[in-house]
Amino acid sequence: MQANEDYRTIKNICCIGAGYVGGPTMAVMADKCPNIRVTVVDKDEKKINLWNSDNLDKLPVFEPFLSEIIKRTRFKNLFFSNDINNAIKNADMVFISVNTPIKTSGIGAGQASNLKWVESCARQIGEAAEGYTIVVEKSTLPVKTAQTIKDILSFYSLSSQGSQDKIKFSILSNPEFLSEGSAINDLENPDRVLIGGEDQIAVNKLKDIYFNWIPSEKIICTNLWSSELSKLISNAFLAQRISSINSVAAICEESGADVREVSKAIGSDRRIGKEFLNAGPGFGGSCFKKDVLNLVYLCRHFGLEEVANYWEQVVLINSWNQRRIYKIIVQKLFGNIAGKKLAVFGYAFKANTNDTRESPSRAIIKSLLSEEAIIAIHDPKVFESQISNELEEDLTKIKINNASKNKMWTFSRDIYETVKGADAIIILTEWDMYSNLNWEKISSLMRHPAWVFDTRSIVNKVEVRTSGINFWRIGGSN
Ligand code: NAD
Ligand code: UGA
């Protein structure tokens, strides 16, 4: 778009990052805005090929209803490409939707966000953009990151001032609140859309896009810093609720209360609300841990040590909860699981996604492997290659003798194959299929005395016990 044509409506959108956010978000945007051409770009060529694959089962992101939207929009007004510069050049608006993981080394290692991908996007946009371009932060970022992006881009616009092709940028923050597994519904019917920015023209252009399917009362406009911070705080509050209810689950197990009854009782108070009160193996996913730790890092940066300690406890309780579950399993199996086959139901960090990032399954399996257990994994959607990459990496860090490292885990899509000869079943992901199992048949295949550890409270305790299997449930009186 030419600099003097600021008023023009958005016709071309580019999104940098074709991951769990970029892919579904842009698919829905293209679906709702047939007059806008949306191009999602990524430096990962393999990923782009998968997005372009004829076989929709091969899309790199599994989300209910996503493939139907891709089928409707792809090659019409939705495109996936590796040609990043060209997509930026043609775009009136560029979304940055790249990964922002925790730094693993250097200053802030283990807490601060690694912003190298965001910074490289800003430079790429500066190099390739033409005319007036609105840059939208979609990634979750530490408060004040927009300033970094502005500083980088202003260098490019200043150096273009003398030339004929002047470039100009506006920066907006538009964090994403979708949850994996329900992403399409969250994108089509969000609780709110948050837009932070100072340039009212740019804010209005982004609002105009959302007006295609979002009622105006759901669009909240703030300044840039409130928008960036609200995203971190929103995740911190959600993670805090999970740590709270998991700490309550431990009290329930000691006191004869049942965490499901307590959740229902407290959640009926409208001020508390009933969502996010399911006790479980702890929160996983790529964001909660990183975003809370990022908040902790920011608090320390601002000299707010007590506030930092308060939020850090949310993450510490989460790890403690996972260790607690692992210890219960070992203790119930006579204090020894070496050489025992343990069936793990579910490897994804939650149901209805194939995402395994920070999955509680991986953390708990790693502890079980360190006891030399043999792990048989079942998951309906996660790719075996993904599990292999992660567990083989973990095995190199576990100090057990090398000979026993061979064949320490297996994977199958067949439940009955997975439980054959197993001493225990550990339910770690709440896939629907696990709540409707034939326990008589499963019991006949297991080695006894056998156990079911239900960390998601999804199976029928009576059916399991009647089939002759011992049963433990998180937060239950057991
Ligand atoms: P992801 O890892 O699935 O996808 C990010 C993609 O960006 C990758 O495919 C990577 O190759 C690509 N990329 C990185 N740098 C690039 C560059 N310079 N040029 C081109 N491509 C580049 O990550 P995600 O889960 O989609 O998360 C993206 C952001 O959204 C993060 O900040 C995250 O915190 C936030 N977020 C994630 C979720 C979620 O449910 N996953 C929800 C809300 C917000
Ligand atoms: C979360 C937030 O819910 C989204 O709003 C946010 O956009 C996203 O993080 C992000 O920024 O990445 P997501 O991680 O996809 O979404 O999934 P959640 O449904 O929040 O679940 C996170 C973890 O908490 C999962 O491991 C889940 O099993 C666990 N959980 C959730 C519980 O243990 N109990 C609950 O009651 C709810």
XYZ file of C-alpha atoms and ligand atoms in Angstrom:
559
model
C 0.000 0.000 0.000
C 1.318 3.513 -0.787
C 2.079 5.783 2.170
C -0.524 8.316 1.060
C -3.204 5.646 0.829
C -3.553 4.981 4.560
C -7.316 5.061 4.273
C -7.532 2.045 1.996
C -9.083 -1.103 3.394
C -6.917 -4.127 3.983
C -6.753 -6.417 0.953
C -3.608 -8.436 1.611
C -2.544 -10.003 4.881
C 0.686 -11.832 5.583
C 1.190 -13.912 8.705
C 4.727 -14.906 9.662
C 4.627 -18.264 11.471
C 2.500 -21.200 10.302
C 2.288 -22.913 13.685
C -0.507 -23.718 16.138
C -1.578 -20.068 16.205
C -0.703 -18.765 12.728
C -2.320 -21.682 10.854
C -5.754 -21.854 12.534
C -6.020 -18.068 13.149
C -5.398 -17.189 9.535
C -7.598 -20.026 8.273
C -10.537 -18.583 10.225
C -9.696 -15.026 9.140
C -9.618 -16.096 5.481
C -12.879 -17.984 5.929
C -14.619 -14.974 7.475
C -13.126 -12.390 5.098
C -13.407 -13.784 1.546
C -12.281 -10.430 0.098
C -8.932 -10.521 1.835
C -6.038 -12.548 0.491
C -4.234 -14.204 3.395
C -0.736 -15.648 2.993
C 0.810 -17.598 5.852
C 4.577 -17.918 5.582
C 7.128 -19.916 7.498
C 10.838 -20.550 7.220
C 10.137 -24.248 7.811
C 9.701 -25.609 4.291
C 8.505 -29.014 5.478
C 5.724 -27.402 7.497
C 4.544 -25.330 4.551
C 4.502 -28.451 2.346
C 2.329 -30.182 4.931
C -0.085 -27.225 5.013
C -0.279 -27.508 1.222
C -0.663 -31.283 1.252
C -3.595 -32.859 -0.641
C -4.049 -35.247 2.250
C -5.733 -33.153 4.951
C -4.798 -35.748 7.592
C -1.237 -34.539 7.109
C -1.823 -30.939 8.203
C 0.898 -30.101 10.732
C -1.697 -29.003 13.298
C -4.560 -31.234 14.367
C -7.592 -29.222 15.487
C -11.228 -30.294 15.281
C -12.929 -28.572 12.267
C -9.663 -27.097 10.948
C -9.399 -29.353 7.900
C -12.921 -28.383 6.756
C -11.956 -24.689 6.839
C -8.690 -25.372 5.041
C -10.629 -27.253 2.363
C -12.965 -24.253 1.864
C -10.329 -21.531 1.756
C -6.978 -22.941 0.642
C -5.844 -21.860 -2.829
C -8.855 -19.451 -2.931
C -7.939 -16.685 -0.498
C -5.691 -18.629 1.895
C -2.140 -19.521 0.848
C 0.806 -21.150 2.595
C 4.227 -20.190 1.286
C 7.965 -20.075 1.942
C 8.364 -16.890 -0.045
C 8.422 -14.662 3.025
C 9.755 -11.498 1.404
C 7.225 -11.493 -1.391
C 4.330 -12.040 1.016
C 5.535 -9.155 3.217
C 6.018 -6.909 0.172
C 2.436 -7.434 -0.988
C 0.870 -7.125 2.456
C -1.045 -4.182 3.920
C -0.940 -5.881 7.304
C 1.639 -8.340 8.670
C 0.932 -10.530 11.694
C 3.891 -11.802 13.685
C 2.929 -15.223 14.989
C 6.273 -16.839 15.650
C 7.403 -18.847 18.640
C 8.600 -17.061 21.784
C 10.007 -19.831 23.984
C 11.994 -19.415 27.190
C 15.696 -18.636 26.809
C 17.816 -21.677 27.561
C 21.104 -19.833 28.068
C 22.475 -16.371 28.761
C 20.787 -13.559 30.694
C 17.360 -14.627 31.953
C 17.913 -18.292 31.009
C 15.007 -20.434 32.203
C 12.628 -17.477 32.565
C 12.928 -14.687 29.996
C 11.360 -15.045 26.539
C 13.721 -15.645 23.677
C 12.819 -12.839 21.293
C 15.283 -13.671 18.530
C 12.549 -14.904 16.192
C 10.413 -11.810 16.786
C 13.361 -9.523 16.202
C 14.300 -11.319 13.000
C 10.704 -10.910 11.791
C 10.882 -7.170 12.467
C 14.065 -6.914 10.408
C 12.582 -9.032 7.608
C 9.509 -6.785 7.535
C 11.732 -3.684 7.482
C 13.704 -5.061 4.540
C 10.782 -6.287 2.449
C 7.778 -4.045 3.210
C 6.583 -1.443 0.713
C 4.476 1.632 1.450
C 2.327 1.742 4.579
C 2.315 -1.533 6.543
C 0.519 -2.322 9.769
C 2.500 -4.764 11.902
C 0.489 -6.779 14.391
C 1.978 -8.690 17.317
C 0.058 -11.952 17.553
C 2.760 -13.823 19.469
C 2.685 -13.593 23.263
C 5.358 -11.095 24.234
C 6.842 -9.442 27.289
C 5.377 -6.017 27.943
C 7.262 -3.326 25.955
C 8.281 -5.617 23.067
C 6.327 -3.373 20.708
C 8.919 -0.702 21.509
C 11.706 -2.960 20.207
C 9.745 -3.633 17.015
C 9.043 0.094 16.609
C 12.732 0.984 17.099
C 13.831 -1.544 14.477
C 11.183 -0.520 11.949
C 11.716 3.197 12.430
C 15.302 2.694 11.212
C 13.930 1.342 7.916
C 11.294 4.046 7.502
C 13.817 6.805 8.282
C 16.272 5.454 5.718
C 13.527 5.369 3.076
C 12.604 9.046 3.565
C 14.859 10.352 0.783
C 13.714 7.749 -1.741
C 10.623 7.570 -3.899
C 9.380 4.434 -2.138
C 8.807 5.780 1.346
C 7.835 3.178 3.883
C 5.806 3.704 7.034
C 4.751 1.366 9.835
C 2.153 1.218 12.601
C 2.540 -1.339 15.379
C -0.432 -3.010 17.073
C -0.729 -5.672 19.731
C -3.468 -8.249 19.158
C -2.716 -11.230 21.413
C -4.353 -14.557 20.770
C -6.435 -16.310 23.438
C -7.321 -19.548 21.634
C -6.908 -22.862 23.425
C -5.646 -25.865 21.516
C -8.300 -28.495 20.912
C -11.026 -25.837 20.766
C -9.138 -23.336 18.610
C -11.709 -23.036 15.837
C -14.593 -22.351 18.187
C -12.411 -19.953 20.211
C -11.517 -18.068 17.035
C -15.041 -17.983 15.653
C -16.697 -17.079 18.983
C -14.055 -15.512 21.206
C -14.907 -14.074 24.631
C -13.104 -10.952 23.479
C -10.644 -9.635 20.918
C -7.980 -7.390 22.371
C -6.324 -4.654 20.317
C -3.614 -2.423 21.732
C -2.258 0.526 19.810
C -1.870 4.254 19.578
C -2.443 4.797 15.865
C -6.231 5.011 15.618
C -6.247 4.508 11.842
C -4.396 1.219 12.208
C -6.583 0.141 15.142
C -9.710 0.821 13.074
C -8.388 -1.182 10.125
C -7.830 -4.199 12.351
C -11.232 -3.705 13.992
C -12.820 -3.603 10.521
C -11.396 -7.037 9.795
C -12.801 -8.502 13.016
C -16.200 -6.818 12.427
C -16.691 -9.421 9.682
C -17.627 -11.893 12.405
C -17.110 -10.404 15.881
C -19.708 -8.096 17.488
C -18.248 -4.694 18.350
C -18.934 -5.062 22.093
C -16.467 -7.952 22.188
C -13.593 -5.877 20.847
C -11.569 -4.278 23.625
C -9.121 -1.513 22.739
C -6.307 -0.521 25.075
C -2.878 0.995 24.921
C -0.042 -1.227 23.652
C 1.370 -2.074 27.073
C -1.976 -3.039 28.642
C -2.617 -5.333 25.708
C 0.778 -7.044 25.920
C 0.526 -7.402 29.691
C -3.095 -8.629 29.658
C -2.079 -11.664 27.628
C 0.577 -12.703 30.156
C -1.758 -12.038 33.086
C -4.607 -13.950 31.496
C -2.431 -17.064 31.200
C -1.017 -16.526 34.683
C -4.543 -16.422 36.202
C -5.560 -19.594 34.336
C -2.397 -21.439 35.360
C -2.867 -20.245 38.928
C -6.326 -21.832 39.073
C -4.923 -25.179 37.963
C -2.157 -25.073 40.555
C -4.730 -24.092 43.173
C -7.061 -26.987 42.400
C -4.166 -29.457 42.184
C -3.009 -28.384 45.635
C -6.595 -28.923 46.834
C -6.562 -32.422 45.249
C -3.678 -33.356 47.551
C -5.626 -32.118 50.598
C -8.651 -34.141 49.429
C -6.627 -37.346 49.180
C -5.487 -36.887 52.797
C -8.807 -35.803 54.249
C -11.468 -38.010 52.658
C -12.897 -35.125 50.585
C -13.297 -35.506 46.815
C -11.815 -32.775 44.625
C -14.588 -33.136 42.033
C -17.186 -32.391 44.699
C -15.128 -29.509 46.054
C -14.707 -28.067 42.507
C -18.435 -28.223 41.954
C -19.205 -26.676 45.333
C -16.792 -23.751 44.979
C -17.372 -23.304 41.234
C -21.092 -22.738 41.805
C -20.200 -19.392 43.336
C -20.416 -17.032 40.346
C -17.509 -15.023 41.713
C -15.280 -18.099 41.447
C -16.840 -19.682 38.333
C -16.804 -23.328 37.321
C -14.209 -23.335 34.512
C -10.623 -24.465 34.961
C -11.199 -26.352 38.186
C -10.340 -29.851 36.943
C -7.540 -31.386 38.971
C -5.070 -33.288 36.820
C -1.431 -34.089 36.164
C -0.585 -30.375 35.998
C -0.769 -27.867 33.198
C 1.212 -28.529 30.057
C 1.282 -26.835 26.685
C 3.760 -24.448 25.208
C 2.520 -21.364 26.998
C 1.460 -21.493 30.642
C 4.875 -22.294 32.069
C 6.743 -19.947 29.773
C 4.302 -17.076 30.228
C 4.198 -17.338 34.034
C 7.993 -17.567 34.168
C 8.221 -14.612 31.847
C 5.982 -12.674 34.233
C 8.246 -13.739 37.111
C 11.251 -12.475 35.160
C 9.558 -9.140 34.450
C 8.632 -8.705 38.127
C 12.250 -9.317 39.171
C 13.366 -6.878 36.454
C 11.030 -4.267 37.970
C 12.411 -5.020 41.471
C 9.160 -6.663 42.618
C 10.705 -9.679 44.345
C 7.628 -10.619 46.462
C 5.358 -10.439 43.409
C 7.819 -12.588 41.456
C 7.906 -15.188 44.254
C 4.113 -15.265 44.382
C 3.747 -16.117 40.676
C 6.729 -18.467 40.646
C 4.892 -20.686 43.124
C 2.288 -21.448 40.414
C 4.970 -23.190 38.353
C 6.676 -24.823 41.350
C 3.390 -26.414 42.505
C 2.841 -27.702 38.975
C 6.165 -29.602 38.971
C 5.583 -30.763 42.545
C 2.194 -32.176 41.510
C 3.807 -34.208 38.728
C 6.450 -35.582 41.092
C 3.706 -36.378 43.595
C 1.799 -38.488 41.036
C 4.944 -40.340 40.010
C 5.767 -41.180 43.629
C 2.229 -42.475 44.274
C 2.530 -44.810 41.261
C 5.843 -46.226 42.471
C 4.597 -46.610 46.018
C 1.374 -48.446 44.996
C 3.416 -50.854 42.842
C 5.309 -52.125 45.917
C 7.966 -49.401 45.727
C 9.505 -50.964 42.616
C 8.685 -50.504 38.946
C 11.980 -51.672 37.413
C 11.236 -53.992 34.498
C 7.460 -53.586 34.944
C 5.368 -52.655 31.940
C 3.315 -49.504 32.561
C 0.722 -48.482 29.982
C 0.410 -44.716 29.518
C -2.862 -43.528 28.001
C -2.323 -40.184 26.328
C 0.846 -38.323 25.389
C -0.623 -35.012 24.118
C -0.673 -32.244 26.757
C -4.481 -32.209 26.603
C -7.215 -33.888 24.558
C -8.044 -32.961 20.949
C -4.588 -31.801 20.000
C -1.454 -33.522 18.709
C 0.715 -30.968 20.541
C 3.133 -32.478 23.064
C 4.961 -29.370 24.209
C 5.504 -29.399 28.014
C 3.167 -32.375 28.198
C 2.711 -33.720 31.748
C 2.982 -37.179 30.131
C 6.543 -36.523 29.065
C 7.547 -35.295 32.536
C 5.915 -38.222 34.335
C 7.216 -40.800 31.828
C 10.738 -39.417 32.291
C 10.501 -40.037 36.054
C 9.107 -43.545 35.493
C 11.893 -44.342 33.028
C 14.449 -43.292 35.631
C 13.063 -46.166 37.756
C 13.719 -48.497 34.792
C 10.039 -49.105 34.044
C 9.049 -50.183 30.524
C 6.569 -47.657 29.146
C 3.895 -48.602 26.574
C 2.289 -45.472 25.171
C -1.069 -45.047 23.480
C -2.265 -41.800 21.928
C -4.827 -41.416 19.139
C -3.241 -38.379 17.460
C 0.383 -37.781 18.426
C 2.904 -39.000 15.847
C 5.264 -41.737 17.037
C 8.229 -39.828 15.587
C 7.461 -36.926 17.933
C 7.397 -39.208 20.981
C 10.591 -40.879 19.825
C 12.451 -37.564 19.497
C 11.434 -36.472 22.970
C 11.922 -39.734 24.870
C 15.224 -40.597 23.219
C 16.474 -37.156 24.251
C 15.255 -37.741 27.819
C 16.824 -41.194 27.952
C 20.249 -39.760 27.191
C 19.921 -37.685 30.370
C 18.791 -40.509 32.647
C 21.566 -42.208 34.558
C 20.648 -45.870 34.204
C 22.813 -48.540 32.673
C 22.933 -48.374 28.901
C 21.974 -51.982 28.248
C 18.561 -51.458 29.818
C 17.929 -48.329 27.723
C 16.984 -50.410 24.681
C 13.275 -50.919 24.200
C 12.353 -48.930 27.293
C 9.293 -47.547 25.550
C 6.882 -48.626 22.845
C 4.038 -46.934 21.059
C 0.808 -48.313 19.662
C -2.522 -46.967 18.407
C -4.144 -50.170 19.716
C -5.359 -49.979 23.331
C -5.348 -53.759 23.843
C -1.830 -54.124 22.484
C -0.731 -51.340 24.845
C -2.121 -52.990 28.003
C -0.987 -56.571 27.243
C 1.029 -57.781 30.260
C 1.006 -54.341 31.910
C 1.036 -53.946 35.701
C -0.627 -50.547 35.550
C -2.438 -48.089 33.312
C -1.770 -44.400 33.862
C -4.320 -42.089 32.249
C -2.604 -38.789 31.520
C -4.610 -37.195 28.691
C -8.391 -36.874 28.853
C -9.141 -38.285 25.368
C -12.857 -39.192 25.166
C -12.074 -42.762 24.118
C -10.516 -43.508 27.522
C -13.802 -42.968 29.333
C -15.528 -45.770 27.409
C -13.246 -48.768 27.676
C -13.997 -52.459 28.020
C -12.446 -52.981 31.456
C -13.249 -56.701 31.593
C -11.231 -57.269 28.434
C -8.426 -54.957 29.582
C -8.221 -56.713 32.954
C -7.918 -60.092 31.249
C -4.866 -58.823 29.338
C -2.995 -57.273 32.291
C -0.666 -58.810 34.844
C -2.195 -58.858 38.342
C -2.327 -57.309 40.859
C -2.980 -54.496 38.390
C -3.661 -50.774 38.868
C -5.377 -47.934 37.063
C -4.129 -44.436 37.948
C -6.673 -41.938 36.672
C -5.061 -38.501 36.796
C -7.900 -36.949 34.774
C -10.925 -38.358 36.649
C -12.479 -39.733 33.476
C -13.035 -43.429 34.081
C -15.766 -45.240 35.956
C -14.217 -46.397 39.226
C -16.857 -49.085 39.821
C -16.330 -50.675 36.392
C -12.567 -50.758 36.890
C -12.787 -52.262 40.380
C -15.429 -54.803 39.314
C -13.067 -56.008 36.594
C -10.511 -56.844 39.292
C -8.167 -53.873 38.859
C -7.098 -51.607 41.748
C -7.985 -47.979 41.247
C -6.481 -44.597 42.207
C -7.936 -41.259 41.177
C -6.477 -37.793 41.641
C -8.109 -35.916 44.514
C -10.295 -38.887 45.382
C -10.780 -40.440 48.815
C -9.484 -43.663 47.158
P 4.750 -22.667 16.776
O 6.115 -23.050 17.211
O 3.718 -23.725 16.577
O 4.839 -21.834 15.428
C 5.744 -20.791 15.223
C 6.255 -20.865 13.787
O 7.007 -19.684 13.499
C 7.178 -22.037 13.507
O 6.630 -22.846 12.484
C 8.514 -21.386 13.074
O 9.170 -22.108 12.053
C 8.029 -20.048 12.561
N 9.056 -18.994 12.549
C 9.860 -18.588 13.574
N 10.629 -17.549 13.172
C 10.319 -17.301 11.880
C 10.774 -16.351 10.934
N 11.679 -15.413 11.255
N 10.253 -16.394 9.693
C 9.335 -17.317 9.357
N 8.848 -18.231 10.216
C 9.327 -18.220 11.481
O 4.231 -21.604 17.864
P 2.702 -21.308 18.259
O 2.204 -22.316 19.223
O 1.934 -21.044 17.021
O 2.882 -19.960 19.092
C 3.214 -18.744 18.460
C 3.036 -17.620 19.456
O 1.659 -17.544 19.853
C 3.827 -17.774 20.756
O 4.239 -16.508 21.180
C 2.816 -18.328 21.728
O 3.116 -17.975 23.067
C 1.536 -17.647 21.276
N 0.296 -18.375 21.565
C 0.230 -19.725 21.385
C -0.977 -20.391 21.602
C -1.095 -21.882 21.423
O -2.129 -22.420 21.772
N -0.109 -22.577 20.898
C -2.117 -19.659 21.954
C -2.013 -18.285 22.096
C -0.810 -17.648 21.888
C -4.020 -21.802 27.133
C -5.125 -20.783 27.405
O -6.302 -21.471 27.840
C -5.438 -19.966 26.159
O -6.393 -18.950 26.474
C -4.139 -19.315 25.658
O -4.388 -18.621 24.459
C -3.090 -20.378 25.407
O -2.882 -21.131 26.640
C -1.754 -19.823 25.040
O -1.469 -18.678 25.287
O -1.009 -20.652 24.542
P -3.897 -24.187 25.974
O -2.570 -24.254 26.622
O -4.024 -24.510 24.555
O -4.519 -22.721 26.163
O -4.904 -25.171 26.733
P -5.712 -25.088 28.114
O -7.063 -25.601 27.891
O -5.586 -23.780 28.769
O -4.937 -26.168 28.980
C -3.628 -25.944 29.453
C -3.226 -27.076 30.385
O -3.982 -27.013 31.592
C -3.485 -28.466 29.796
O -2.419 -29.308 30.141
C -4.779 -28.890 30.469
O -4.926 -30.280 30.556
C -4.612 -28.254 31.838
N -5.889 -28.018 32.527
C -6.807 -27.156 32.020
C -6.146 -28.665 33.733
O -5.321 -29.458 34.232
N -7.331 -28.418 34.378
C -8.263 -27.559 33.895
O -9.317 -27.382 34.544
C -7.993 -26.912 32.680
